[in-house]
Tab-separated table of C-alpha atoms in Angstrom:
chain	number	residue	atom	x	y	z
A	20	UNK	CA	0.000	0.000	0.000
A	21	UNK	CA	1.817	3.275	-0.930
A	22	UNK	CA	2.257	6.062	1.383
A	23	UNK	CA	-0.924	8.253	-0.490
A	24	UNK	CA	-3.680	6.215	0.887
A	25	UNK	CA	-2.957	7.599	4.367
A	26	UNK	CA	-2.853	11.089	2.680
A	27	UNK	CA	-6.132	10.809	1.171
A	28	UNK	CA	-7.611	9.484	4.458
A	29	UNK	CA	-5.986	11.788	6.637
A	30	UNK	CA	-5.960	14.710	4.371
A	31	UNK	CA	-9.825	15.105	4.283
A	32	UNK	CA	-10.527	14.765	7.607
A	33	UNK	CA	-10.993	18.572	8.187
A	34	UNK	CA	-12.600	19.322	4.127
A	35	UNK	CA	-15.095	16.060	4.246
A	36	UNK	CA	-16.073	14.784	8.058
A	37	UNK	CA	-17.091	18.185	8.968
A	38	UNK	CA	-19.643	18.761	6.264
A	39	UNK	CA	-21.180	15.829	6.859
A	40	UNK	CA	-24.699	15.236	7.537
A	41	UNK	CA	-23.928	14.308	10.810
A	42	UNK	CA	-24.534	17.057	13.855
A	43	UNK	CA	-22.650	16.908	17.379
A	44	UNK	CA	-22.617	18.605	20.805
A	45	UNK	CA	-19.076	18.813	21.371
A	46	UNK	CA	-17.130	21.658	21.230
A	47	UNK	CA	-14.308	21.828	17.900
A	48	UNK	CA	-11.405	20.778	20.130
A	49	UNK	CA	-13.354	16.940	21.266
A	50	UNK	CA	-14.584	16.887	17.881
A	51	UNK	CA	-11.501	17.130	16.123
A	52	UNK	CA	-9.781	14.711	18.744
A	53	UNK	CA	-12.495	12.540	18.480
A	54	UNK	CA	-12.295	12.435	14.908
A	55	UNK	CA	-8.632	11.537	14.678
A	56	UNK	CA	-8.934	8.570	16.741
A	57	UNK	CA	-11.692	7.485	14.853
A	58	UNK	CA	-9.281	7.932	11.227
A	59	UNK	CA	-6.779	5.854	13.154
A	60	UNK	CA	-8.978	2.979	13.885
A	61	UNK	CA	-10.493	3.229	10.690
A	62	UNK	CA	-7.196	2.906	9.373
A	63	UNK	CA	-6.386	0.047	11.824
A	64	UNK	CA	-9.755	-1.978	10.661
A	65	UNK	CA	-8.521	-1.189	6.799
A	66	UNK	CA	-5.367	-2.634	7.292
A	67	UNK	CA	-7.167	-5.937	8.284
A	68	UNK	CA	-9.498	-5.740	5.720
A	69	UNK	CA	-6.407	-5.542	3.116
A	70	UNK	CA	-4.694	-8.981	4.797
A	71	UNK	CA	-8.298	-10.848	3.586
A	72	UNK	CA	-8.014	-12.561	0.302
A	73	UNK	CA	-10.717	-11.241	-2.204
A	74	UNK	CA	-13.144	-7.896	-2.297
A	75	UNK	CA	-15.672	-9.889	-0.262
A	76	UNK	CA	-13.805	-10.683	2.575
A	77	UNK	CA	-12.441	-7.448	2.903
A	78	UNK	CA	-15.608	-6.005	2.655
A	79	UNK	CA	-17.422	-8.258	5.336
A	80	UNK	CA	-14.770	-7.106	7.810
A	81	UNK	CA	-15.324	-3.285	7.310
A	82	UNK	CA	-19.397	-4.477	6.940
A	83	UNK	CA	-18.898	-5.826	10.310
A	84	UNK	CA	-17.158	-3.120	11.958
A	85	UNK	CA	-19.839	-0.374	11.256
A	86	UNK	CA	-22.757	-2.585	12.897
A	87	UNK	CA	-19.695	-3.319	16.116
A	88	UNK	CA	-18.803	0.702	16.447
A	89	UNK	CA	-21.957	3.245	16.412
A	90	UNK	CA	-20.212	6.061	18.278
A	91	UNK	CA	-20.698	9.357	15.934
A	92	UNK	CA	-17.058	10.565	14.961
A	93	UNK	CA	-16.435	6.835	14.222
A	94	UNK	CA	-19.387	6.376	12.034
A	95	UNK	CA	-18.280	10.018	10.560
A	96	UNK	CA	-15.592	8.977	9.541
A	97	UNK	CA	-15.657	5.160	8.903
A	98	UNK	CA	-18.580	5.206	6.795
A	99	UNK	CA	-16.340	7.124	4.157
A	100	UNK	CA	-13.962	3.992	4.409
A	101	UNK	CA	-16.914	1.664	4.133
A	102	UNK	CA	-18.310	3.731	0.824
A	103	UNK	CA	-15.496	3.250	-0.658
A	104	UNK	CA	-15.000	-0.628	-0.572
A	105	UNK	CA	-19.211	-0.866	-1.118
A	106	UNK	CA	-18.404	1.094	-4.499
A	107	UNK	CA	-15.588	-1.957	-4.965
A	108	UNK	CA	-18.286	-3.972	-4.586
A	109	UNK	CA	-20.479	-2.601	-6.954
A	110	UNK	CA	-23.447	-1.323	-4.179
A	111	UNK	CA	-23.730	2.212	-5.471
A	112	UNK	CA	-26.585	2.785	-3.919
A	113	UNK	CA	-25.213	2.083	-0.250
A	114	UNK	CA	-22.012	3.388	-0.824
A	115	UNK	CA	-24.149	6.647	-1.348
A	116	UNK	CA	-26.375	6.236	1.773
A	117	UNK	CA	-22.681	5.428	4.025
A	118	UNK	CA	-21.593	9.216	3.356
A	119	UNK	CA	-22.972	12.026	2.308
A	120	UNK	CA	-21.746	15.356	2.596
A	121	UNK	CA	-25.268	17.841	2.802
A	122	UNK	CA	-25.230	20.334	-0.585
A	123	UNK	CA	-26.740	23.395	1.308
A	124	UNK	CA	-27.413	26.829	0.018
A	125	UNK	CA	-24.279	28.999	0.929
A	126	UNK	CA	-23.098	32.484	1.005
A	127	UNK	CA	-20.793	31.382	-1.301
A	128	UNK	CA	-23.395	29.947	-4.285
A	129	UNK	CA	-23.790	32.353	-7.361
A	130	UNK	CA	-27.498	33.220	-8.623
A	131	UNK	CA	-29.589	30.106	-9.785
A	132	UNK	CA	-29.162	29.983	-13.806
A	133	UNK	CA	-33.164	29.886	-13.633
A	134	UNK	CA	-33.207	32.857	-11.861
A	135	UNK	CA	-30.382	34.529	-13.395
A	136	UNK	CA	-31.980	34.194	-17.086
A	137	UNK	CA	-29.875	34.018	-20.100
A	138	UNK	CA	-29.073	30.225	-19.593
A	139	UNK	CA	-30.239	27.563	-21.534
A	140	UNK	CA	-29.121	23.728	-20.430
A	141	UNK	CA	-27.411	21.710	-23.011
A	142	UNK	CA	-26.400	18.478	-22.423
A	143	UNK	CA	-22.821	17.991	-20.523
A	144	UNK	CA	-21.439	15.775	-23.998
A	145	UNK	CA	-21.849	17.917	-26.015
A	146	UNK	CA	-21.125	21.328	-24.102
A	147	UNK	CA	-18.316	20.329	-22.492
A	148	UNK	CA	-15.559	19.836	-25.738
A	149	UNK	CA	-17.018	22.429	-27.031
A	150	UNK	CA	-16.033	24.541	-24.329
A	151	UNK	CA	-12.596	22.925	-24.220
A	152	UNK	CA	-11.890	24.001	-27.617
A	153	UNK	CA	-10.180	27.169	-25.845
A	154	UNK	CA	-7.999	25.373	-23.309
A	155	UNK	CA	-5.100	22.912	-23.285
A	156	UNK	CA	-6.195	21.350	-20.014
A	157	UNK	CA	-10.020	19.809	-18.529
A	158	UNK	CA	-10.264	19.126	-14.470
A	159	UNK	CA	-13.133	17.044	-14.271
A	160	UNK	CA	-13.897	16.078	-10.260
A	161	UNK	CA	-15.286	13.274	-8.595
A	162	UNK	CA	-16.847	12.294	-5.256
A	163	UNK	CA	-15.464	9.065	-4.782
A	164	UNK	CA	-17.971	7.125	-3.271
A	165	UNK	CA	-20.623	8.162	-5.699
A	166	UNK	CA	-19.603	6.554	-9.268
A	167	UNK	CA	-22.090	8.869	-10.613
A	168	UNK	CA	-19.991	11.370	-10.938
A	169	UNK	CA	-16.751	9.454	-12.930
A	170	UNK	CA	-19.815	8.582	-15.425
A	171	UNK	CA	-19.670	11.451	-17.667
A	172	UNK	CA	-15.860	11.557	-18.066
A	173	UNK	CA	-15.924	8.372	-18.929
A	174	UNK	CA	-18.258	9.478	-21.860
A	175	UNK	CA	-16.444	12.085	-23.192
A	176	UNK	CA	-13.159	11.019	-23.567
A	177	UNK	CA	-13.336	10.346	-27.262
A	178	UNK	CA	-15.005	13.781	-27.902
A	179	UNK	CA	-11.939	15.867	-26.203
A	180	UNK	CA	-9.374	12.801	-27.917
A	181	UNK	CA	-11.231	14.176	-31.074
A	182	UNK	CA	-9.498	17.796	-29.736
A	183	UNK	CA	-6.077	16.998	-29.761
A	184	UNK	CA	-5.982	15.628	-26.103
A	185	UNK	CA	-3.670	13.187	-25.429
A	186	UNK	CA	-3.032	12.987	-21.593
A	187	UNK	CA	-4.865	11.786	-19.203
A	188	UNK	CA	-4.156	11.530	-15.466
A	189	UNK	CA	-6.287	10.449	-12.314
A	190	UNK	CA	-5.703	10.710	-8.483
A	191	UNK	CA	-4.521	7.418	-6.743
A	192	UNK	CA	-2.817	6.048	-9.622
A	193	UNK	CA	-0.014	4.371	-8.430
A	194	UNK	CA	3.226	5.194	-9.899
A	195	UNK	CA	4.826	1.966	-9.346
A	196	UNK	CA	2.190	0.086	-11.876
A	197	UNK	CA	4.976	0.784	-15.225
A	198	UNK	CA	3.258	-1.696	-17.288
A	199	UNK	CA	-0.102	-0.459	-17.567
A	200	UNK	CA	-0.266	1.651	-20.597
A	201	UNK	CA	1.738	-1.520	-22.171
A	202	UNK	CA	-1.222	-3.442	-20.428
A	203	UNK	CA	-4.311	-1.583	-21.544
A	204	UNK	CA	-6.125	-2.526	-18.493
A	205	UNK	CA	-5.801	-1.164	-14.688
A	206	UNK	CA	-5.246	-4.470	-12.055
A	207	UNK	CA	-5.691	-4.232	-8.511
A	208	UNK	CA	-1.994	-2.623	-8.149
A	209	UNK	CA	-2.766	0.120	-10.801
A	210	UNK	CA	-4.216	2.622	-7.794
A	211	UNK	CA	-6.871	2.978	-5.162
A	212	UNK	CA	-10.044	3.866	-6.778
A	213	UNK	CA	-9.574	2.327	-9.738
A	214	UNK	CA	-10.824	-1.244	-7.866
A	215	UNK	CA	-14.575	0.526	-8.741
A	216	UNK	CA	-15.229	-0.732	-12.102
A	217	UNK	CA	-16.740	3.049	-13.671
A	218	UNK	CA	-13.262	4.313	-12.611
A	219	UNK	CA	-11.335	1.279	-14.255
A	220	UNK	CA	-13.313	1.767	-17.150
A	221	UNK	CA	-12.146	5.339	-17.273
A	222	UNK	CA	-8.522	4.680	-17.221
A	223	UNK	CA	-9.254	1.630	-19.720
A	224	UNK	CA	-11.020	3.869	-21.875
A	225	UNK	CA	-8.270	6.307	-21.643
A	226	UNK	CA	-5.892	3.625	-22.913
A	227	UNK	CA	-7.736	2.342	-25.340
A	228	UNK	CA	-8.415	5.785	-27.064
A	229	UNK	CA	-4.721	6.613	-27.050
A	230	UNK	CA	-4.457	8.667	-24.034
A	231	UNK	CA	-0.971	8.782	-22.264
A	232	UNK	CA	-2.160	7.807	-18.824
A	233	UNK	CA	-0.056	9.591	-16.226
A	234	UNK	CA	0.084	8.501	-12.489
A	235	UNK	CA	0.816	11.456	-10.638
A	236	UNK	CA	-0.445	10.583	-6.578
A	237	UNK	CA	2.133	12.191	-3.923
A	238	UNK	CA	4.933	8.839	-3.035
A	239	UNK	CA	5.599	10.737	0.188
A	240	UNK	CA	3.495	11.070	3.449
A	241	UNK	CA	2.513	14.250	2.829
A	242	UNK	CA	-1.082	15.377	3.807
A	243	UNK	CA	-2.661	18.268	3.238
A	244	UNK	CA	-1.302	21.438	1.384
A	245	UNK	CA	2.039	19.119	1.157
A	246	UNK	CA	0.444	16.800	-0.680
A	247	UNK	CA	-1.467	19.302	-3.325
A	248	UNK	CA	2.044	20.654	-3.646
A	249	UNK	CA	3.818	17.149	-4.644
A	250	UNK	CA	0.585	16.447	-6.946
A	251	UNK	CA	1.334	19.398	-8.635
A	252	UNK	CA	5.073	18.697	-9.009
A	253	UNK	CA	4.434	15.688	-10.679
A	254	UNK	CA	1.592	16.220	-13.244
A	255	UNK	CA	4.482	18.915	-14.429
A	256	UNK	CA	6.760	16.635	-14.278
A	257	UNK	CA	5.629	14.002	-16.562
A	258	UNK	CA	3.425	16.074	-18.354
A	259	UNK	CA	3.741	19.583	-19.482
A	260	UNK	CA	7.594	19.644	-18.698
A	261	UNK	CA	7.916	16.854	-20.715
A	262	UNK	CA	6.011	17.565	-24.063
A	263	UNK	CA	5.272	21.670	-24.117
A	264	UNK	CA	2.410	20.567	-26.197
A	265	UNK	CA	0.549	18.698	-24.028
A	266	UNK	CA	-3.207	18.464	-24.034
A	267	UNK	CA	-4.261	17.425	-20.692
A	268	UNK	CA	-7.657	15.861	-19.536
A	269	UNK	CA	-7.360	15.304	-15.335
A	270	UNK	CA	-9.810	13.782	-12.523
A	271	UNK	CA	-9.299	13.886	-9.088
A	272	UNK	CA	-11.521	14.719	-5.998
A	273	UNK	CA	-13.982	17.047	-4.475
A	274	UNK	CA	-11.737	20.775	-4.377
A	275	UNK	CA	-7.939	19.402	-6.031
A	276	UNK	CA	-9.339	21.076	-9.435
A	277	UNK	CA	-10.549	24.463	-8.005
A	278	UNK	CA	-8.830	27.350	-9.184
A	279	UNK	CA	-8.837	29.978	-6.088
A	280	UNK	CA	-9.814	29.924	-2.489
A	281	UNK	CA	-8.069	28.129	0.468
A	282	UNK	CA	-7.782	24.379	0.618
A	283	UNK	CA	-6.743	22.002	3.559
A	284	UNK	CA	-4.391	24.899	4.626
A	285	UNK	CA	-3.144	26.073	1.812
A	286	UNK	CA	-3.640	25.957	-2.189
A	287	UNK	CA	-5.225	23.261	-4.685
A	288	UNK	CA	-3.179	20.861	-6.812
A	289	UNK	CA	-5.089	22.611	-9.652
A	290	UNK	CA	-3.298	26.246	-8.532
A	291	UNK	CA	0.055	24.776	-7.768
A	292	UNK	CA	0.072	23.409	-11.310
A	293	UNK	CA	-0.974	26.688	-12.652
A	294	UNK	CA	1.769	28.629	-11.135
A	295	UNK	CA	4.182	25.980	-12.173
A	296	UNK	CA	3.149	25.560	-15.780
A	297	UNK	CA	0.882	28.810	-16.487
A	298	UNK	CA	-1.447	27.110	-18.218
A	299	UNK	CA	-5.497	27.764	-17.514
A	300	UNK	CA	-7.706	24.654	-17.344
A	301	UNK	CA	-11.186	24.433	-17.743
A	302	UNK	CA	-12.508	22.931	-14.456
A	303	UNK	CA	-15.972	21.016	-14.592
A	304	UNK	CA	-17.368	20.679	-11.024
A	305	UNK	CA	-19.535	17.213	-10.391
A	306	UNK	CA	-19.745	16.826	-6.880
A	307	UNK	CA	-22.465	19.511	-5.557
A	308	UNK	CA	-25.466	19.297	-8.126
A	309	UNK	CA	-25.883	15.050	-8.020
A	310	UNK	CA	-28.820	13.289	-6.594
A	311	UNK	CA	-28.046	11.519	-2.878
A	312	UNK	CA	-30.067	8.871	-1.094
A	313	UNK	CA	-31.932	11.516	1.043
A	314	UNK	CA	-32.963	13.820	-0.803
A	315	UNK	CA	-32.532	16.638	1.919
A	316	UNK	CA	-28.644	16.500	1.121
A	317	UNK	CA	-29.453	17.789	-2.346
A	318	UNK	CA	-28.388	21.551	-3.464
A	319	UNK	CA	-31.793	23.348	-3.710
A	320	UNK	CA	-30.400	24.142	-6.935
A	321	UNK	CA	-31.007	20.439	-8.081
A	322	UNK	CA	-34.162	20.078	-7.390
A	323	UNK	CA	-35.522	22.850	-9.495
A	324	UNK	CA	-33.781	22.140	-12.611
A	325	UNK	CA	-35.077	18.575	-12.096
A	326	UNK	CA	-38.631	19.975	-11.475
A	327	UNK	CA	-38.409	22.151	-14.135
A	328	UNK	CA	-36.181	19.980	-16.839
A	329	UNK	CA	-36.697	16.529	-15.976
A	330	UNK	CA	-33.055	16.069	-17.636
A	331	UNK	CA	-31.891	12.583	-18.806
A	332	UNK	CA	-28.706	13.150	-19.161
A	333	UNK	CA	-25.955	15.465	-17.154
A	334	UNK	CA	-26.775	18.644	-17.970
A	335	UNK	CA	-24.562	21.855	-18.182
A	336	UNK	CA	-26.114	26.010	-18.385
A	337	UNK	CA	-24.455	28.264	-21.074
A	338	UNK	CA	-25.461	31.974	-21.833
A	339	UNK	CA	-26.379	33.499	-24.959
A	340	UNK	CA	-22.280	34.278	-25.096
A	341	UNK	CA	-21.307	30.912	-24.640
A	342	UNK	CA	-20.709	31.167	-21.395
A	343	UNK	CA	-21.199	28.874	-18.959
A	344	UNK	CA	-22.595	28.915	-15.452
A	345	UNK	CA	-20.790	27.559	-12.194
A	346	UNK	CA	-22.291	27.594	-8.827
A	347	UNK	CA	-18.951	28.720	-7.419
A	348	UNK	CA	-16.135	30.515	-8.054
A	349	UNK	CA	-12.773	28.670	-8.807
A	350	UNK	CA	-14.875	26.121	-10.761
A	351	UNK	CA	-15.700	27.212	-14.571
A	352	UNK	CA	-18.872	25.067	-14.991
A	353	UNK	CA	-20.713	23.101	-12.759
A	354	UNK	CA	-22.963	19.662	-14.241
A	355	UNK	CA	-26.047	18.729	-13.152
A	356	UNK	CA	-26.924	14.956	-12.927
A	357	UNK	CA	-30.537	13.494	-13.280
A	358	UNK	CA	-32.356	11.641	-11.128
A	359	UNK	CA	-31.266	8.597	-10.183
A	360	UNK	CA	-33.030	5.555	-11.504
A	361	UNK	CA	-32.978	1.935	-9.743
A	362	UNK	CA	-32.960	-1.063	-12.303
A	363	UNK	CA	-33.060	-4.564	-10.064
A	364	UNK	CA	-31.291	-2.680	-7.028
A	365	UNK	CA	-28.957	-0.525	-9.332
A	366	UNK	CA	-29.060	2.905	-10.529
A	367	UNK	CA	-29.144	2.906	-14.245
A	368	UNK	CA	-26.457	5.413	-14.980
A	369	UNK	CA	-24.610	2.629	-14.605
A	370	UNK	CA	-24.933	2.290	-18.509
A	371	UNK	CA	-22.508	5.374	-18.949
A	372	UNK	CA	-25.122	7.218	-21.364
A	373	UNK	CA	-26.038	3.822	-23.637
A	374	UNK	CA	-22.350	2.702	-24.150
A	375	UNK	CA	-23.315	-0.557	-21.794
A	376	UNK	CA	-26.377	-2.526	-21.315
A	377	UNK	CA	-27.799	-4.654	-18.754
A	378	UNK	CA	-26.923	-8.438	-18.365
A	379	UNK	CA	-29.612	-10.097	-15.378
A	380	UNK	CA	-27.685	-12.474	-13.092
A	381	UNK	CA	-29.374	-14.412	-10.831
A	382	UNK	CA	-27.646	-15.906	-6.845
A	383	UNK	CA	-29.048	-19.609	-8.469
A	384	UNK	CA	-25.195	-20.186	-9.600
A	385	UNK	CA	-24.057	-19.227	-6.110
A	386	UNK	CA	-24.924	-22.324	-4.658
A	387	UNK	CA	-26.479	-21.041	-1.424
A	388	UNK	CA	-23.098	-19.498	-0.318
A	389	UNK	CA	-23.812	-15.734	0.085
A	390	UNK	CA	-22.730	-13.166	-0.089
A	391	UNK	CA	-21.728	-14.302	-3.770
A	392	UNK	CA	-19.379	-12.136	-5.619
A	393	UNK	CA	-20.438	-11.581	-10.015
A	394	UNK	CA	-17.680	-10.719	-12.113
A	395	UNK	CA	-17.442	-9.831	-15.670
A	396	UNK	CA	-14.261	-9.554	-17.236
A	397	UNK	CA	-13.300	-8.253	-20.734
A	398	UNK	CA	-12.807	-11.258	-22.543
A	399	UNK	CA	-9.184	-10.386	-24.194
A	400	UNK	CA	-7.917	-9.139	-20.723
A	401	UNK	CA	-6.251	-11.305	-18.168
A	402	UNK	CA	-8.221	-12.525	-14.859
A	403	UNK	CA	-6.089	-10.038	-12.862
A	404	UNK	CA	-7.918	-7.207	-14.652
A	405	UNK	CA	-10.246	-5.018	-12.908
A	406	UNK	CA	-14.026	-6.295	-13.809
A	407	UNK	CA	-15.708	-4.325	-16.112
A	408	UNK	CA	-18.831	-4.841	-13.709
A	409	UNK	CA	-19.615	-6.924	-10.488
A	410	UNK	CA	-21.857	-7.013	-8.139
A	411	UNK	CA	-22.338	-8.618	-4.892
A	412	UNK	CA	-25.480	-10.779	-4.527
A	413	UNK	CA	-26.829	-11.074	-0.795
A	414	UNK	CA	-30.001	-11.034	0.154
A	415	UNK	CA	-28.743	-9.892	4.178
A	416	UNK	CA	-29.029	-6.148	4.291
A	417	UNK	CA	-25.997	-4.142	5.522
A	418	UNK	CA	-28.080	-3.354	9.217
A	419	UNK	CA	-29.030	-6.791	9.572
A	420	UNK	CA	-30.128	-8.598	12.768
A	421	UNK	CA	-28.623	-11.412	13.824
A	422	UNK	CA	-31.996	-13.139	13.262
A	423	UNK	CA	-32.099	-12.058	9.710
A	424	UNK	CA	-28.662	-14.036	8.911
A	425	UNK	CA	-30.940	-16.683	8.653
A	426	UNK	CA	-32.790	-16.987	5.372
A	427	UNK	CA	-35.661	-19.251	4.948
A	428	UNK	CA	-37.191	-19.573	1.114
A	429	UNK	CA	-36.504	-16.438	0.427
A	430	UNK	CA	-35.272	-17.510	-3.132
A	431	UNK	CA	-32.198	-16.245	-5.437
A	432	UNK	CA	-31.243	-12.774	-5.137
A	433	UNK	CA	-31.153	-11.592	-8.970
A	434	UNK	CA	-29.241	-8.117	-10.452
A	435	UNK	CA	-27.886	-7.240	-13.282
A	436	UNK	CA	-24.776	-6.505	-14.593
A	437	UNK	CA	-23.677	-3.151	-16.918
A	438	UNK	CA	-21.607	-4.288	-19.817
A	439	UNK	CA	-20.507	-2.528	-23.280
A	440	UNK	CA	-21.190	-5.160	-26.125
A	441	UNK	CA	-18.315	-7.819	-26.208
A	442	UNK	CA	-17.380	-11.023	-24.991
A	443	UNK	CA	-16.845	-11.662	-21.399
A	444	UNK	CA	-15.620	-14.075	-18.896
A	445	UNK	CA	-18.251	-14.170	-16.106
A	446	UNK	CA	-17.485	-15.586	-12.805
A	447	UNK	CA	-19.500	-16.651	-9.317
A	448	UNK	CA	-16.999	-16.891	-6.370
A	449	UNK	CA	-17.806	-17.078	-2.329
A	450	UNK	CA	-16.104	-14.970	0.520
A	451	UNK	CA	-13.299	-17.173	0.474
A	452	UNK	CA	-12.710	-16.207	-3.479
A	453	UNK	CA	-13.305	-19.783	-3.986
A	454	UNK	CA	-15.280	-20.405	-7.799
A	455	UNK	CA	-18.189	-21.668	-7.441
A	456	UNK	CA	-19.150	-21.326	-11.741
A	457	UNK	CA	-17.711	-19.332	-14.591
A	458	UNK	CA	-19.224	-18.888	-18.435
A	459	UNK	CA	-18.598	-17.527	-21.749
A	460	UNK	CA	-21.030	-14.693	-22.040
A	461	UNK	CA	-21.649	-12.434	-25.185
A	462	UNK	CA	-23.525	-9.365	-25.067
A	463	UNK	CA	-24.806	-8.624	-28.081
A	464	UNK	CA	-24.975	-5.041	-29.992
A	465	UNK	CA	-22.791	-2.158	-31.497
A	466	UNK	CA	-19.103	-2.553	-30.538
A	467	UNK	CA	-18.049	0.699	-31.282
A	468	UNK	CA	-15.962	2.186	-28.614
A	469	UNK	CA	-17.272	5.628	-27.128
């Protein structure tokens, strides 16, 4: 495990736990003490879950710790840890419910673009390139628990490769993974997010288009401003210092992309880069205007261009000028995402705009040992590959009794699977990672790469 998962634990203690939807009575100094011994054991109980063999295991120990621990900083700040390995798992819509942050009205929020007139909304795919015609570098962010918001990146890759891009770089890429451009595919060493399939599939797609994919995650233990500083660095580094004529497209989390304002103590990655390479990127915000599981966490912003719009599809507001609107400064445009849509238990964005379509599975290959992990793999890429979907079939909800362990007739869970047309290697294995039945699976259509 490299020295940047602590930093990207640690380092958003202060920006993430404290917006959360969760209030407390004690005063800022117990809080914040509380909250680092609650990062610690979280850390502690990841470490565990990382000696486990397979995705399920590891999941069913952090599972297990959220029903053992209910004090508040704890569940604060575990049930980011937990989101994370839920996404892994391919339960969006829990990973979602384990942390939210609440998108409030602030001092801070420009005008409405319904109430400031002049805006129309286009949709995000096509709005976006267009607007990146002017710029040599695209920030796209991401909340990382909610897969939601890699889904449109993933989508327009081939429109800004159509624009003379031809680098691509994403937080938590490990540096020490030298064969994966050679590769083609991100494996379980490639980084730290990209174990969630929608952000595999965006460093896959990368590849495949012809994208130079650049790792730039801070090798040091630096937190904080330190570690926006060494992120910089190294995007410069391998990137602009390297070829002057670089055309970067970048994703990385939450505030790393914003262009002004403090940030964990200091400045962004996004600023540091600036001042080192003087080069202005276009910055798409994606983490403020997206549906969550309660619906009082939404921006009121949301929900009245979904009352109004209904949109389908992420949807961006330009002006009569062509230019856009951004709920905050330091961001240049900020995308609205529809509302979400469940399909057998999973939200249906999953299909990244059409370029995949459901496959149904059904727990009657698991052989009665739950929960049973479903894995597709990309037929021409090795089993060590990231899946290009899975899901976990149990029919034993996360806040289970021990009564309810026990299931009596309740039948096969079924689900489906999100896959691009292809051939696929699909696999049922238990918590142990032991195969219980594999296929040959085509899914038929278009095989046109997006």
């Amino acid at each position: 495990m490299q020295a940047s998962r602590t930093g990207l634990t640690l380092g958003y203690i202060s920006f993430l736990a404290l917006l959360s939807t969760t209030s407390h009575a004690q005063l800022p100094g117990q809080w914040r003490s509380q909250q680092l011994e609650a990062s610690r054991k979280s850390e502690l109980i990841m470490r565990e879950a990382e000696t486990r063999k397979g995705l399920l295991a590891q999941y069913q120990v952090m599972r297990y710790a959220h029903v053992r621990y209910n004090d508040t900083a704890f569940r604060v700040i575990f049930g980011q840890y937990l989101s994370w390995y839920q996404t892994f798992i391919g339960d969006y819509t829990d990973a979602s419910a384990s942390f939210s942050i609440k998108q409030g009205l602030t001092t801070e929020d420009h005008s409405s673009p319904l109430a400031e007139g002049g805006f129309s909304a286009k949709p995000a795919l096509q709005a976006i390139p267009e607007l990146a015609k002017n710029y040599r570098a695209v920030f796209f962010n991401e909340a990382h628990n909610v897969p939601m918001t890699r889904t449109l990146t993933v989508q327009v890759l081939s429109e800004l490769r159509k624009e003379g891009f031809n680098y691509f770089a994403a937080e938590t890429l490990y540096q020490t993974d030298t064969r994966l451009q050679g590769r083609g595919y991100p494996i379980k060493e490639s980084g730290f997010y990209t174990e969630e399939p929608i952000c595999a599939e965006m460093v896959r797609t990368a590849l495949k288009l012809g994208f130079k994919v650049v790792a730039y995650e801070a090798t040091s233990d630096a937190t904080g401003d330190a570690r926006e500083r060494e992120q910089a660095n190294n995007v410069y580094q391998e990137v602009f210092k390297k070829d002057p004529n670089a055309k970067l497209v970048l994703d990385a989390g939450y505030a790393h992309i914003q262009k002004s304002g403090g940030f964990l103590g200091g400045s962004s990655m996004a600023e540091y880069l600036h001042k080192l390479s003087g080069i202005d990127a276009l910055t798409v915000e994606q983490t403020m205007l997206f549906p969550h599981e309660d619906s009082h966490d939404d921006h009121p912003y949301l929900s009245e261009v979904i009352r109004k719009f209904n949109p389908q599809v992420p949807t961006v507001f330009i002006d009569g000028t062509g230019k856009p609107w951004t709920l905050r400064s330091g961001y240049d445009v900020s995308v609205f995402f529809p509302a979400q849509k469940l399909d057998r238990g999973r939200p249906t964005w999953a299909d990244l705009g059409g370029l995949r379509k459901p496959y149904p599975v059904s727990g009657d290959r698991c052989k009665e040992s739950y929960p049973c992990m479903v894995e597709a793999r990309y037929f021409d890429e090795g089993m060590d590959a990231i899946p290009a979907d899975l899901i976990a079939l149990d029919p034993i909800p996360l806040s289970a009794t021990q009564e309810e362990h026990i299931r009596f007739h309740q039948g096969a869970p079924i689900s489906e699977l999100y896959l691009r047309p292809g051939k696929y290697k699909l696999t049922y294995t238990d918590q142990r990672a032991q195969l219980l039945f594999e296929q040959e699976v085509t899914v038929a259509g278009d095989t046109a790469t997006r």
